[in-house]
Amino acid sequence: GLHPLYVITPTYRRPEQLAELTRMAQTLLLVRNVQWLVIEDAKVPSKHVEQLLKRSGLLYQHLTAAMPEQYRKRRGAKPKGVAQRNRGLQWLRANASVGVFYFADDDNTYDVAIFDEIRSTKRVSMFPVGLCTKFGLSTPVVSSTGAFMGFYDGWLGGRKFPVDMAGFAVSVKFLHMRPKAIMPYVPGFEEDGFLRSLAPLEPKEIELKADNCTKVLVWHTQAKANAPSPPLDMVKYNQTNLA
Ligand code: UDP
Ligand code: MN
């Protein structure tokens, strides 16, 4: 039969959270044999996320992994979602033997076709991601004869694998063959660090998906941050004023 697809999604509490998770849940309802690993950046699972997951009808695991304090307190760029993705890897190592996994942030936009593309990943596959840099695209560069030529990204940063988090998938069997693979807490180098930890693995060995990387089937969208809503007593006060 069809092997499972594991979608690893870090999430955290903010005004947009339920909107993003609803959008993503309803995308995943269109995907066959998918298990959603939703991992909160929190010490305890929250009721509102649990309710959404239960109501979705999806097969899911609701886990938690808080960003370590030393990184949370840091000024500037933080390693967002790293603790949770590593928790997802830990869950797969303990609970999965076959299939493919994909790191899918809660705020991106997924064409359902991407999930069928990555299902056939033997080791590691890659494909274009739209919108993630000012260059509008992050992708492997492929020649007209289908040969891997290199990477295109707005920021190369000396990376061996200059790709977006949404731009690759890995087979569970391959993960089991790389017991030390882990995502580092280094902002900007999370993808590269993780892919390097899958060594031995060379860019030219990557399986190219989405019609030899000619199609964009996932976008790194970002919701504009909203101010948190005012406390309820404030809302009541305003309503009283209107009456
Ligand atoms: N995230 C998190 N804790 C945070 C910030 C972000 O768990 O403090 C999650 C977020 O829900 C998303 C992933 O980590 O799934 C990447 O974060 P974000 O989308 O903000 O990163 P960007 O799109 O700016 O790279
Ligand atoms: Mn994002």
Coordinates of C-alpha atoms and ligand atoms in Angstrom, one line a residue:
G1 CA 0.0 0.0 0.0
L2 CA 0.9 3.7 0.2
H3 CA 3.6 4.5 2.7
P4 CA 2.8 7.3 5.2
L5 CA 3.9 10.9 4.8
Y6 CA 4.9 12.6 8.0
V7 CA 4.5 16.3 8.1
I8 CA 6.4 18.0 10.9
T9 CA 5.0 21.4 11.8
P10 CA 6.4 23.6 14.6
T11 CA 3.9 26.1 15.9
Y12 CA 3.6 28.7 18.6
R13 CA 1.0 30.9 20.3
R14 CA 0.2 34.2 18.5
P15 CA -2.9 35.9 17.1
E16 CA -2.5 34.2 13.7
Q17 CA -2.0 30.7 15.0
L18 CA -5.5 29.2 14.6
A19 CA -5.9 30.8 11.2
E20 CA -2.6 29.3 10.0
L21 CA -3.3 25.9 11.5
T22 CA -6.9 25.8 10.0
R23 CA -5.5 26.6 6.6
M24 CA -2.9 23.9 6.9
A25 CA -5.2 21.3 8.3
Q26 CA -7.7 21.7 5.5
T27 CA -4.8 21.4 3.0
L28 CA -3.7 18.1 4.6
L29 CA -7.3 16.8 4.5
L30 CA -6.7 16.5 0.7
V31 CA -3.7 14.3 1.2
R32 CA -3.8 10.5 1.4
N33 CA -2.1 8.6 4.2
V34 CA -0.6 11.6 6.0
Q35 CA 0.3 11.9 9.7
W36 CA 0.6 15.4 11.0
L37 CA 3.2 16.0 13.8
V38 CA 2.2 19.3 15.3
I39 CA 4.8 20.4 17.8
E40 CA 4.2 23.4 20.0
D41 CA 6.9 25.7 21.2
A42 CA 5.6 25.3 24.8
K43 CA 6.1 23.2 27.9
V44 CA 2.5 21.9 27.9
P45 CA 0.1 21.3 25.0
S46 CA -2.5 24.0 24.6
K47 CA -6.3 23.2 24.6
H48 CA -7.0 25.4 21.5
V49 CA -4.5 23.5 19.4
E50 CA -5.7 20.1 20.7
Q51 CA -9.3 21.1 19.9
L52 CA -8.4 22.1 16.3
L53 CA -6.5 18.9 15.7
K54 CA -9.3 16.7 17.1
R55 CA -12.0 18.5 15.1
S56 CA -9.9 18.3 11.9
G57 CA -10.4 14.5 11.6
L58 CA -6.7 14.2 10.6
L59 CA -4.4 11.5 12.0
Y60 CA -2.1 13.6 14.2
Q61 CA 0.4 13.6 17.0
H62 CA 0.3 16.6 19.3
L63 CA 3.7 17.1 20.9
T64 CA 5.7 19.9 22.6
A65 CA 9.3 21.1 22.6
A66 CA 10.1 24.5 24.0
M67 CA 12.9 26.6 22.6
P68 CA 15.7 26.5 25.2
E69 CA 15.8 29.6 27.4
Q70 CA 19.2 30.7 26.3
Y71 CA 18.0 31.1 22.7
R72 CA 14.6 32.6 23.6
K73 CA 16.3 35.4 25.6
R74 CA 18.7 36.2 22.8
R75 CA 18.4 39.5 21.0
G76 CA 18.1 39.3 17.2
A77 CA 17.6 36.2 15.1
K78 CA 16.4 33.1 17.0
P79 CA 16.5 29.5 16.0
K80 CA 12.7 29.3 15.4
G81 CA 11.2 25.8 15.4
V82 CA 14.5 23.9 15.9
A83 CA 13.6 22.3 19.2
Q84 CA 10.3 21.1 17.7
R85 CA 11.8 19.7 14.5
N86 CA 14.3 17.8 16.5
R87 CA 11.4 16.5 18.7
G88 CA 9.7 15.4 15.5
L89 CA 12.9 13.5 14.4
Q90 CA 13.0 11.8 17.8
W91 CA 9.3 10.8 17.4
L92 CA 10.0 9.3 14.0
R93 CA 13.0 7.4 15.2
A94 CA 10.9 5.8 17.9
N95 CA 7.6 5.3 16.0
A96 CA 8.1 5.2 12.2
S97 CA 9.9 2.7 10.0
V98 CA 8.9 3.6 6.4
G99 CA 7.6 6.6 4.5
V100 CA 8.8 10.1 4.0
F101 CA 9.0 13.2 6.3
Y102 CA 8.7 16.9 5.4
F103 CA 9.4 20.0 7.6
A104 CA 6.3 22.1 6.9
D105 CA 6.0 25.4 8.8
D106 CA 2.5 26.4 9.9
D107 CA 2.4 29.6 7.9
N108 CA 3.5 28.4 4.4
T109 CA 1.2 27.7 1.5
Y110 CA 1.2 24.2 0.1
D111 CA -0.2 23.0 -3.3
V112 CA -1.5 19.5 -2.6
A113 CA 0.6 18.2 -5.5
I114 CA 3.8 18.7 -3.5
F115 CA 2.8 15.9 -1.1
D116 CA 2.4 13.4 -4.0
E117 CA 5.8 14.6 -5.4
I118 CA 7.7 13.9 -2.2
R119 CA 6.0 10.6 -1.5
S120 CA 8.5 8.8 -3.8
T121 CA 11.6 10.2 -2.1
K122 CA 14.2 7.4 -1.7
R123 CA 16.8 9.4 0.3
V124 CA 16.6 13.2 0.0
S125 CA 14.6 15.2 -2.5
M126 CA 14.5 18.9 -3.3
F127 CA 12.2 21.2 -5.2
P128 CA 11.6 25.0 -5.7
V129 CA 10.1 27.2 -3.0
G130 CA 8.4 30.5 -4.0
L131 CA 8.6 33.9 -2.3
C132 CA 11.2 33.0 0.4
T133 CA 13.7 35.7 -0.5
K134 CA 13.8 39.1 -2.3
F135 CA 14.8 37.0 -5.3
G136 CA 11.4 35.4 -5.2
L137 CA 12.6 31.8 -5.4
S138 CA 14.9 29.3 -3.8
T139 CA 15.6 26.2 -5.9
P140 CA 18.0 23.7 -7.3
V141 CA 19.2 24.8 -10.7
V142 CA 18.6 22.0 -13.3
S143 CA 19.9 22.0 -16.9
S144 CA 17.5 21.4 -19.8
T145 CA 18.8 17.8 -19.9
G146 CA 17.9 17.3 -16.3
A147 CA 21.3 17.5 -14.7
F148 CA 21.8 19.2 -11.3
M149 CA 23.8 22.4 -11.8
G150 CA 23.8 24.1 -8.4
F151 CA 21.5 26.2 -6.2
Y152 CA 19.7 29.5 -6.6
D153 CA 18.9 31.5 -3.5
G154 CA 18.9 35.1 -2.5
W155 CA 21.4 34.3 0.2
L156 CA 24.1 31.7 -0.2
G157 CA 26.0 32.3 3.0
G158 CA 28.7 29.8 2.3
R159 CA 26.1 27.0 2.7
K160 CA 26.6 23.6 1.1
F161 CA 22.9 23.3 0.8
P162 CA 21.5 26.8 0.4
V163 CA 17.8 25.7 0.5
D164 CA 14.6 26.7 2.3
M165 CA 13.1 24.6 5.1
A166 CA 10.1 23.9 2.8
G167 CA 12.4 22.9 -0.1
F168 CA 13.3 19.3 0.8
A169 CA 12.0 15.9 2.0
V170 CA 13.7 12.9 3.5
S171 CA 12.8 9.2 3.7
V172 CA 12.3 7.7 7.1
K173 CA 14.6 4.7 6.2
F174 CA 17.4 7.2 5.3
L175 CA 16.9 8.9 8.6
H176 CA 17.3 5.6 10.4
M177 CA 20.6 5.1 8.5
R178 CA 21.8 8.5 9.9
P179 CA 21.2 8.2 13.7
K180 CA 23.2 11.3 14.5
A181 CA 21.3 13.6 12.1
I182 CA 20.1 16.7 14.0
M183 CA 19.1 20.3 13.3
P184 CA 21.5 22.9 14.9
Y185 CA 20.4 26.0 16.8
V186 CA 22.0 28.3 14.3
P187 CA 19.7 30.9 12.7
G188 CA 20.1 30.9 9.0
F189 CA 21.9 27.6 8.9
E190 CA 19.1 25.3 10.2
E191 CA 18.5 23.6 6.8
D192 CA 22.2 23.4 5.9
G193 CA 23.2 22.1 9.3
F194 CA 20.5 19.4 9.2
L195 CA 21.3 18.4 5.6
R196 CA 25.1 18.3 6.4
S197 CA 24.3 16.1 9.4
L198 CA 22.9 13.5 6.9
A199 CA 26.5 13.0 5.5
P200 CA 27.6 11.3 3.5
L201 CA 25.3 13.3 1.1
E202 CA 26.3 15.4 -1.8
P203 CA 24.2 18.0 -3.7
K204 CA 24.4 16.0 -6.9
E205 CA 22.8 13.0 -5.3
I206 CA 19.6 14.9 -4.5
E207 CA 16.4 13.7 -6.1
L208 CA 14.9 16.5 -8.1
K209 CA 11.1 16.8 -7.8
A210 CA 8.4 19.1 -9.3
D211 CA 9.2 18.3 -12.9
N212 CA 12.9 18.7 -12.6
C213 CA 12.4 21.8 -10.4
T214 CA 10.4 23.7 -13.0
K215 CA 7.3 24.1 -10.9
V216 CA 6.6 26.0 -7.7
L217 CA 4.4 23.9 -5.5
V218 CA 5.1 25.5 -2.1
W219 CA 5.4 29.1 -1.1
H220 CA 7.2 30.5 2.0
T221 CA 4.3 32.9 2.9
Q222 CA 4.4 35.0 6.0
A223 CA 1.4 36.6 7.7
K224 CA 1.8 40.2 8.7
A225 CA 2.0 40.2 12.5
N226 CA -1.1 41.5 14.2
A227 CA -1.2 43.3 17.6
P228 CA -2.6 40.9 20.2
S229 CA -6.3 41.6 21.0
P230 CA -7.1 43.8 24.0
P231 CA -8.1 42.2 27.3
L232 CA -11.8 41.3 27.5
D233 CA -12.7 43.9 30.2
M234 CA -11.4 46.6 27.8
V235 CA -13.7 45.3 25.0
K236 CA -16.7 45.4 27.4
Y237 CA -15.9 48.9 28.5
N238 CA -15.9 50.0 24.8
Q239 CA -19.3 48.3 24.2
T240 CA -20.7 50.0 27.3
N241 CA -19.6 53.3 25.8
L242 CA -21.4 52.6 22.6
A243 CA -24.7 51.7 24.2
Ligands
UDP1 N1 8.0 29.2 15.5 C1 8.1 28.7 16.8 N2 8.5 29.6 17.9 C2 8.8 30.9 17.6 C3 8.7 31.4 16.3 C4 8.3 30.5 15.3 O1 7.8 27.6 17.1 O2 9.2 31.6 18.6 C5 7.6 28.3 14.5 C6 6.5 28.9 13.5 O3 5.2 28.5 13.9 C7 6.9 28.2 12.2 C8 8.4 28.0 12.3 O4 8.7 28.0 13.7 O5 6.3 27.0 12.0 C9 9.3 29.1 11.6 O6 8.9 30.4 12.2 P1 8.5 31.6 11.2 O7 7.4 31.1 10.3 O8 8.2 32.7 12.1 O9 9.8 31.8 10.4 P2 10.1 32.6 9.1 O10 8.9 32.2 8.1 O11 10.1 34.0 9.4 O12 11.4 32.0 8.6
MN2 MN 7.2 31.2 8.3

